[in-house]
XYZ file of C-alpha atoms in Angstrom:
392
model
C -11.151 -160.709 -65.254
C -9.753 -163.900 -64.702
C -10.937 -167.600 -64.850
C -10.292 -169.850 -62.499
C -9.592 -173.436 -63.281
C -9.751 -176.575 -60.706
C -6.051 -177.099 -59.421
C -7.140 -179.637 -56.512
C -5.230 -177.867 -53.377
C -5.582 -174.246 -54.898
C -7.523 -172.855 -57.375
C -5.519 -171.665 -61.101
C -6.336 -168.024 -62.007
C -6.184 -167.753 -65.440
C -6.244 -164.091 -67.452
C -5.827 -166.534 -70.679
C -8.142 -168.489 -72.274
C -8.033 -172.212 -70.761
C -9.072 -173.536 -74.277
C -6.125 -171.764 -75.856
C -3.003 -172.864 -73.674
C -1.171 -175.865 -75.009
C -1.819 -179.335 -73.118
C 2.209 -179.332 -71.501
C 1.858 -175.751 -70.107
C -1.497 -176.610 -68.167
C -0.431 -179.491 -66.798
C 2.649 -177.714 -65.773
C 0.518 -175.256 -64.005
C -1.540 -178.175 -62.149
C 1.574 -179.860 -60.923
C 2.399 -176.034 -59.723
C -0.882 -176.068 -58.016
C -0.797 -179.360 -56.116
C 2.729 -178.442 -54.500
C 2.135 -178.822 -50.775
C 3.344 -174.751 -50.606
C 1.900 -172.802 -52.690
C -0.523 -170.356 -51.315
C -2.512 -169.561 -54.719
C -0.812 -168.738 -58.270
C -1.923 -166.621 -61.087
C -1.167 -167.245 -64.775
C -0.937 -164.447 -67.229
C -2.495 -163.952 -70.859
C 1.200 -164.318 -72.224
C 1.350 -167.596 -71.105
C 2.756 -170.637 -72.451
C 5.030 -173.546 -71.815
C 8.871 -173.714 -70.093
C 11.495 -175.260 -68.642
C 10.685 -176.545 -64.746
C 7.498 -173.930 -64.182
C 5.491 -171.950 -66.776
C 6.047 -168.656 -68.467
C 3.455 -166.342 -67.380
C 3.240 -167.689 -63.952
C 2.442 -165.841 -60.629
C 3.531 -168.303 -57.800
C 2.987 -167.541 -54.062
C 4.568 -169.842 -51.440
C 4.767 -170.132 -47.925
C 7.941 -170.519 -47.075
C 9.633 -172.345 -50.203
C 10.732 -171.299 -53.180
C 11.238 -173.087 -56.524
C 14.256 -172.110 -58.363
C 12.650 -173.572 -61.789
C 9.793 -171.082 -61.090
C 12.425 -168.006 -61.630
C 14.207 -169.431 -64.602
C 17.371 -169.478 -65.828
C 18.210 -165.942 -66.270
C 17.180 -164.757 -62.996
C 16.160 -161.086 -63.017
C 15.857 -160.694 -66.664
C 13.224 -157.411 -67.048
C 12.804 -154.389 -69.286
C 14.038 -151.124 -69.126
C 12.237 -148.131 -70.982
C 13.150 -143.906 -70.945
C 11.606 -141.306 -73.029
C 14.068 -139.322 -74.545
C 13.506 -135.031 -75.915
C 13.396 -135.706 -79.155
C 10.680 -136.308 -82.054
C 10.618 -138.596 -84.772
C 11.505 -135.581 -87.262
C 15.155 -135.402 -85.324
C 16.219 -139.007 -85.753
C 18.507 -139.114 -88.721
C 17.368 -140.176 -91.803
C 19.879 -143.041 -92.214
C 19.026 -145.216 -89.077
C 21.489 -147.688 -89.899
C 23.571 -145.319 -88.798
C 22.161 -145.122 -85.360
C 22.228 -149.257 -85.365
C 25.652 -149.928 -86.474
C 26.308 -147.091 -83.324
C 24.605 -148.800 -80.417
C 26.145 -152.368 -81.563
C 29.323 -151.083 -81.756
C 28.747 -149.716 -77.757
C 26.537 -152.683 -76.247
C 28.265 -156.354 -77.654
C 25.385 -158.720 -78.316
C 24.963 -162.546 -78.621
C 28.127 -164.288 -76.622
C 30.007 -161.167 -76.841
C 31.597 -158.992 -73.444
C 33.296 -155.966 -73.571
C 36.924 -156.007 -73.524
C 36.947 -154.334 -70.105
C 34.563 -153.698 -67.347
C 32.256 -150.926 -68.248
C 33.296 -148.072 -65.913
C 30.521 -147.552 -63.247
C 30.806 -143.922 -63.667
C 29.045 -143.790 -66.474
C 26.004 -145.439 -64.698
C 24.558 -142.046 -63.516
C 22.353 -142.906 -60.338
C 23.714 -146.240 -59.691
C 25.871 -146.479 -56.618
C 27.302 -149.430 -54.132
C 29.550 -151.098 -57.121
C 32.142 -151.823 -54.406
C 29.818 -153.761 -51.989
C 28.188 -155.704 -55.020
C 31.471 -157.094 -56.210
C 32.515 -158.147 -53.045
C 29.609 -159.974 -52.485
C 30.771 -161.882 -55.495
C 33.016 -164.152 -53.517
C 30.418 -165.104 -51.217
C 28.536 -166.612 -53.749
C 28.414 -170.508 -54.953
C 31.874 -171.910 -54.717
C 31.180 -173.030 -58.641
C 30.979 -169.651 -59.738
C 34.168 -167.932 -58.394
C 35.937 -168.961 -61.817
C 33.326 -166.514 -63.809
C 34.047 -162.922 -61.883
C 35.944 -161.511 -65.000
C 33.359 -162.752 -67.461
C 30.777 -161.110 -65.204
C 32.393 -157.830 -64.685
C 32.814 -157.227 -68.361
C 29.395 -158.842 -69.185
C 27.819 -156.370 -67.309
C 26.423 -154.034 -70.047
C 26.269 -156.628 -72.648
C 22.541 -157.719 -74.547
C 22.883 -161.176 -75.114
C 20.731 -163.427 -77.654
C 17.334 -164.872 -78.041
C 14.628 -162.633 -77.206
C 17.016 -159.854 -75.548
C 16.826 -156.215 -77.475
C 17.718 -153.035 -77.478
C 14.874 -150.994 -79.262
C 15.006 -146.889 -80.167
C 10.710 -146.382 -80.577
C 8.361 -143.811 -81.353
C 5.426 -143.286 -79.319
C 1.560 -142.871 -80.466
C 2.699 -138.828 -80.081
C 6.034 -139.487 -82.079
C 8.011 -139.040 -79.012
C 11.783 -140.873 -79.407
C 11.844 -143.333 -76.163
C 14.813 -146.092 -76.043
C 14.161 -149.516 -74.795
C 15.872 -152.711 -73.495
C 15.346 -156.214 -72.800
C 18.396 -158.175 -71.023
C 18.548 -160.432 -67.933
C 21.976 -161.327 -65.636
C 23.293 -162.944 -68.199
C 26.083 -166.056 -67.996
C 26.219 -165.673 -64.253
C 22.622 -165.919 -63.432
C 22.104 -169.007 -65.921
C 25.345 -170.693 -64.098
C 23.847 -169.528 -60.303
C 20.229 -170.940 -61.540
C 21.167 -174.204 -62.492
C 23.794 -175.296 -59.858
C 20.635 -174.588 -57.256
C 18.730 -176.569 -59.188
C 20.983 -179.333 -59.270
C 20.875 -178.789 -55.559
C 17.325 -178.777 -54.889
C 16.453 -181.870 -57.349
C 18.312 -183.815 -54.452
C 16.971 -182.825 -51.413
C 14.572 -185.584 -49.634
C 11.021 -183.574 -49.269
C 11.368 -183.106 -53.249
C 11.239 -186.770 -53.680
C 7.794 -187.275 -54.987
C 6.933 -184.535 -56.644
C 4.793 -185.168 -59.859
C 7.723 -183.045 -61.731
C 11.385 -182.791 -60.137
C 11.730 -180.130 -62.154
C 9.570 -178.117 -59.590
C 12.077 -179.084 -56.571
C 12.022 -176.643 -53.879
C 14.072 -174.988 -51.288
C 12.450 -174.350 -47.930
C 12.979 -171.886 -45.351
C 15.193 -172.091 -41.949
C 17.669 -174.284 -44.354
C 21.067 -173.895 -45.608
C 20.388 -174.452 -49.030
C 17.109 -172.110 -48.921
C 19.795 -169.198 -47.520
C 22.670 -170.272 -50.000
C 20.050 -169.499 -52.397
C 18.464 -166.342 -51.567
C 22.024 -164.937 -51.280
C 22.502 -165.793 -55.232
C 19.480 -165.334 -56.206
C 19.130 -161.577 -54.814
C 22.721 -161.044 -56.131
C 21.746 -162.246 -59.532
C 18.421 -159.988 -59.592
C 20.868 -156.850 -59.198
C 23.200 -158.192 -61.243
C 20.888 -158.263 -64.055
C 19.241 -154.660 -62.826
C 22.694 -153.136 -63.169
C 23.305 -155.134 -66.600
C 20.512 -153.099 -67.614
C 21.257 -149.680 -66.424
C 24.621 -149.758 -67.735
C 23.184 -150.753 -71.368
C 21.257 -147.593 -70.923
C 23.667 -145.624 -69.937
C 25.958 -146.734 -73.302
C 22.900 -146.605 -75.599
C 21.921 -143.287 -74.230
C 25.048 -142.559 -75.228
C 25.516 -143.625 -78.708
C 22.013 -141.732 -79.168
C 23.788 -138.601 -78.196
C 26.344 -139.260 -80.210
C 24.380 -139.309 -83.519
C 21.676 -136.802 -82.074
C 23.845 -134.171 -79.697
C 20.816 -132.919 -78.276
C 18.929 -135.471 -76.938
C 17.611 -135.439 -73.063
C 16.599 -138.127 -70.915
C 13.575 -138.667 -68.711
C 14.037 -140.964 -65.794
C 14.248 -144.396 -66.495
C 11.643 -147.299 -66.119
C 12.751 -150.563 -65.176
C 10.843 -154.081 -64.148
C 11.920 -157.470 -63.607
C 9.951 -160.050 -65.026
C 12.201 -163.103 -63.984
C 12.316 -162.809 -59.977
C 11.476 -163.391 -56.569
C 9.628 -160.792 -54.025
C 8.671 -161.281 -50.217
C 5.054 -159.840 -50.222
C 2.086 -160.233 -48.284
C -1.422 -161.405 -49.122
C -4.269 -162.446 -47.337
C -2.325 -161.687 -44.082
C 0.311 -163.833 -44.972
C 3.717 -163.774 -45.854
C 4.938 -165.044 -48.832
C 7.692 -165.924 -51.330
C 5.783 -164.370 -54.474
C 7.800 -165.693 -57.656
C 7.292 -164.047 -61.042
C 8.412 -166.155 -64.423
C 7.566 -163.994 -67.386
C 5.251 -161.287 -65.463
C 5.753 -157.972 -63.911
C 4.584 -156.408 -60.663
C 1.470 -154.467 -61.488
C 1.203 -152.250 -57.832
C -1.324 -149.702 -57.935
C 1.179 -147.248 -59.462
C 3.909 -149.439 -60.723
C 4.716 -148.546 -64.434
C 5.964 -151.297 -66.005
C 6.468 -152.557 -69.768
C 4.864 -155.114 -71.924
C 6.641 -155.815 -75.269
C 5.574 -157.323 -77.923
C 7.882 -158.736 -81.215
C 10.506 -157.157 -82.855
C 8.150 -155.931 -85.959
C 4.301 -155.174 -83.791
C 5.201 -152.853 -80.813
C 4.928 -152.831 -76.984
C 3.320 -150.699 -74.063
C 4.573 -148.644 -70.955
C 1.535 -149.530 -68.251
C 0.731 -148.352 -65.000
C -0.229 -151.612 -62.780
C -3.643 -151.057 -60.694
C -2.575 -153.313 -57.706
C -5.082 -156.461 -57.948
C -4.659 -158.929 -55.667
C -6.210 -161.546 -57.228
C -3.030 -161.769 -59.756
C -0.676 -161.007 -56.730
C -0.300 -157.581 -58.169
C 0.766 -158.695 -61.487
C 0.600 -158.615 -65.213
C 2.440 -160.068 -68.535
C 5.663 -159.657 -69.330
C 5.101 -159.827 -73.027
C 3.031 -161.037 -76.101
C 4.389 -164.246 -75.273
C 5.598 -167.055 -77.836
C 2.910 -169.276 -79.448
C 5.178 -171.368 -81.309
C 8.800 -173.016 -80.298
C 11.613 -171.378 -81.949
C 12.385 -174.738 -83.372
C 8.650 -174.777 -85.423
C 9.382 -170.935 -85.989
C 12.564 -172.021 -88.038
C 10.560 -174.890 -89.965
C 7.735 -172.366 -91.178
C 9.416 -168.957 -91.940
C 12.242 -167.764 -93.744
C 14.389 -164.730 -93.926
C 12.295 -163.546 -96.501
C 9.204 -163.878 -94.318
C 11.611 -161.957 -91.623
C 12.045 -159.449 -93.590
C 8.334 -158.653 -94.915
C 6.645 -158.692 -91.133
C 9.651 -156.115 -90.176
C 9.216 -153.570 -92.890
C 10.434 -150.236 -92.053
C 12.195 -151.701 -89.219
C 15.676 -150.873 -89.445
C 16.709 -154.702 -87.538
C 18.614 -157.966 -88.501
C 16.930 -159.399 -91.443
C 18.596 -163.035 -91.718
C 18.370 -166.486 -90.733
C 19.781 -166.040 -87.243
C 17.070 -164.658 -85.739
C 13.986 -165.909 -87.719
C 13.381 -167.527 -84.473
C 12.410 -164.192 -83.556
C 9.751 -163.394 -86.552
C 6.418 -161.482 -84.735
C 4.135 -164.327 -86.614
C 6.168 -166.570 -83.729
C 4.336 -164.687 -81.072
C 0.811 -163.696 -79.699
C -0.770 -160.825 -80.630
C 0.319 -157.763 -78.140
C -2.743 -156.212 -78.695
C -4.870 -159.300 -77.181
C -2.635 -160.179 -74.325
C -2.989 -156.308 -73.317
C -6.781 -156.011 -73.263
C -6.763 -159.449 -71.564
C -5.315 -157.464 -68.208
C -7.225 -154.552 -68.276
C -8.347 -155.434 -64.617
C -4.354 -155.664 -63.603
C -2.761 -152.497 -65.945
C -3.811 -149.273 -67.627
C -2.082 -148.442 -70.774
C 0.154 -144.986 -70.259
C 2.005 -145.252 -73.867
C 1.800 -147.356 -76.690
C 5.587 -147.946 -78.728
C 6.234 -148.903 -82.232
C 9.826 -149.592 -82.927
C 12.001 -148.132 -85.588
C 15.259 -149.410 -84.739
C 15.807 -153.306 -83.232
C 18.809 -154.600 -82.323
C 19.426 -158.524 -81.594
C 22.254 -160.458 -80.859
């Protein structure tokens, strides 16, 4: 159940513990709740501070939108499929099955050499129409089409994985964190830029939370990028699976594939609540419909969860996106060290060096707390513990 927490024009419901969220992030999450739009917003047990609006925010609006409420990587989500096989078929050398999957997906900066061929994206059609709806977009972007196409398909850094996990039954599932990469970051911030300027954003107790609002060019200019980007980033991901399904097939012949799950956790939906229409915006949470499945990770060395959402409406159908970080990566740095890496990702088969001690699970919330704190908003359907991580 949540708690709800005096935010002057609309009330703060909080599945965290008040006491527990860092001074910036709440008072990020009161300037949310004093914008003249917003219809009511939810914050999520993950929660914790972030550029423009909060991580773990639910924000409803009537007819606005704040692009610093999506993020940066606009429709950055998860992607999860069981696979046939048990742990007893995975090789025993599972370096072998790492080295494959980095050699098909390039990580960090990297792009493939050429655009992944969409016929390998089983289930995925309307390729044509999405690239031509590339040239409609912001007239900064048109420079980046070839880094897009042949970024589609790629990981990228920072908390972006690619995971091969056993479940509580030693089931093999594969899983994948990645957003819409370059494109999305370059869309996000030119709207931004955009918004910062407009008049009615003029005295807003943090510019950073400038909004567009509807029946105006800008607010259309950026729906059209924004949608774009969110399946941008939803084929990014589908065509990762498709390449790592792959590369598991080509160390295991055998292996089948369930359907896949996928979730955005970076977005913007039109819903309705309370007989209204509204711009629901999601920064680090999922959509928890009664139904939805949906998937919670945790850190690269603890383990995540495939849920089913039960469809509250007091969280605007939603739930976390993850454990959430409880330290910056710049204080993760300062206190850990490969070493310490290394020990809280035993039998892990995963980067072990200073590049991504950023990423160390001590860095994050527990998974296990953040998940009973929503169990009004999810039920648990499997529980994951990885075996294999990959990070760019």
């Amino acid at each position: 159940m949540y708690t709800a927490v005096d935010g002057a024009r609309v009330p703060i419901r909080m599945w965290a513990d008040p006491a527990s969220v860092e001074e910036q992030a709440m008072r990020q999450l009161q300037n949310v709740a004093n914008l003249p739009w917003v219809h009511g917003l939810a914050v999520m047990p993950d929660v914790h501070y972030g550029k423009g609006a909060t991580v773990g925010s639910v924000i409803a609006m009537r007819d606005a939108v704040s692009p610093a409420a999506v993020g940066v990587d606009i429709g950055c989500g998860m992607s999860a499929v069981r696979t046939s096989l048990a742990a007893s078929d995975l090789p025993d050398d599972l370096g072998k099955l790492r080295r494959r999957v980095e050699s098909a997906v390039p990580v960090g900066f990297g792009l493939h050499k050429t655009p992944v061929n969409p016929a390998k994206v089983h289930g995925v059609g309307g390729w044509d129409a999405f690239w031509r709806g590339f040239g409609e977009l912001h007239t900064g972007v048109q420079e980046l089409h070839d880094r897009a196409a042949r970024q589609i398909g790629s990981l990228g850094g920072g908390n972006h994985f690619i995971e091969v996990c056993l479940d509580d039954d030693g089931r093999v599932w594969l899983m994948l964190h990645s957003g819409s990469r370059n494109i999305g970051k370059e869309l996000a911030e030119r709207h931004m830029a955009v918004a910062r300027k407009l008049p009615h954003n003029a005295d807003l107790p943090d510019r950073d939370l400038a909004v567009f609002v509807a029946g105006t060019p800008e607010m259309a200019a950026y729906r059209r990028d924004l949608f774009w980007a969110q399946d941008y980033a939803a084929r990014n991901r589908a065509t990762m699976v498709a390449l790592v399904k792959q590369a598991l097939k080509d160390v295991v012949p055998q292996t089948t594939f369930d359907d896949a799950i996928s979730c955005h956790h970076n977005y913007v939906s039109e819903e309705t609540y309370d007989g209204v229409e509204l711009l629901v915006t999601r920064k680090g949470a999922i959509r928890a419909g009664s139904g939805d499945l949906g998937i919670i990770p945790g850190s690269m060395g603890t383990g995540s969860y495939i849920v089913r959402g039960l469809g509250n409406d007091s969280s605007f159908q939603s739930a976390s996106h993850g454990a959430g970080r409880r330290m910056s990566r710049t204080k993760a740095k300062k206190l850990f060290t490969a070493d310490d890496l290394a020990a809280q990702t035993a039998g892990v088969e995963c980067r072990k060096d200073s590049g991504v001690v950023d990423e160390i699970p001590a860095a994050y919330k527990d998974i296990d707390s953040v998940i009973r704190a929503q169990t009004d908003l999810v039920e648990v359907v499997a529980h994951l513990k990885q075996v294999v991580c990959v990070k760019g």
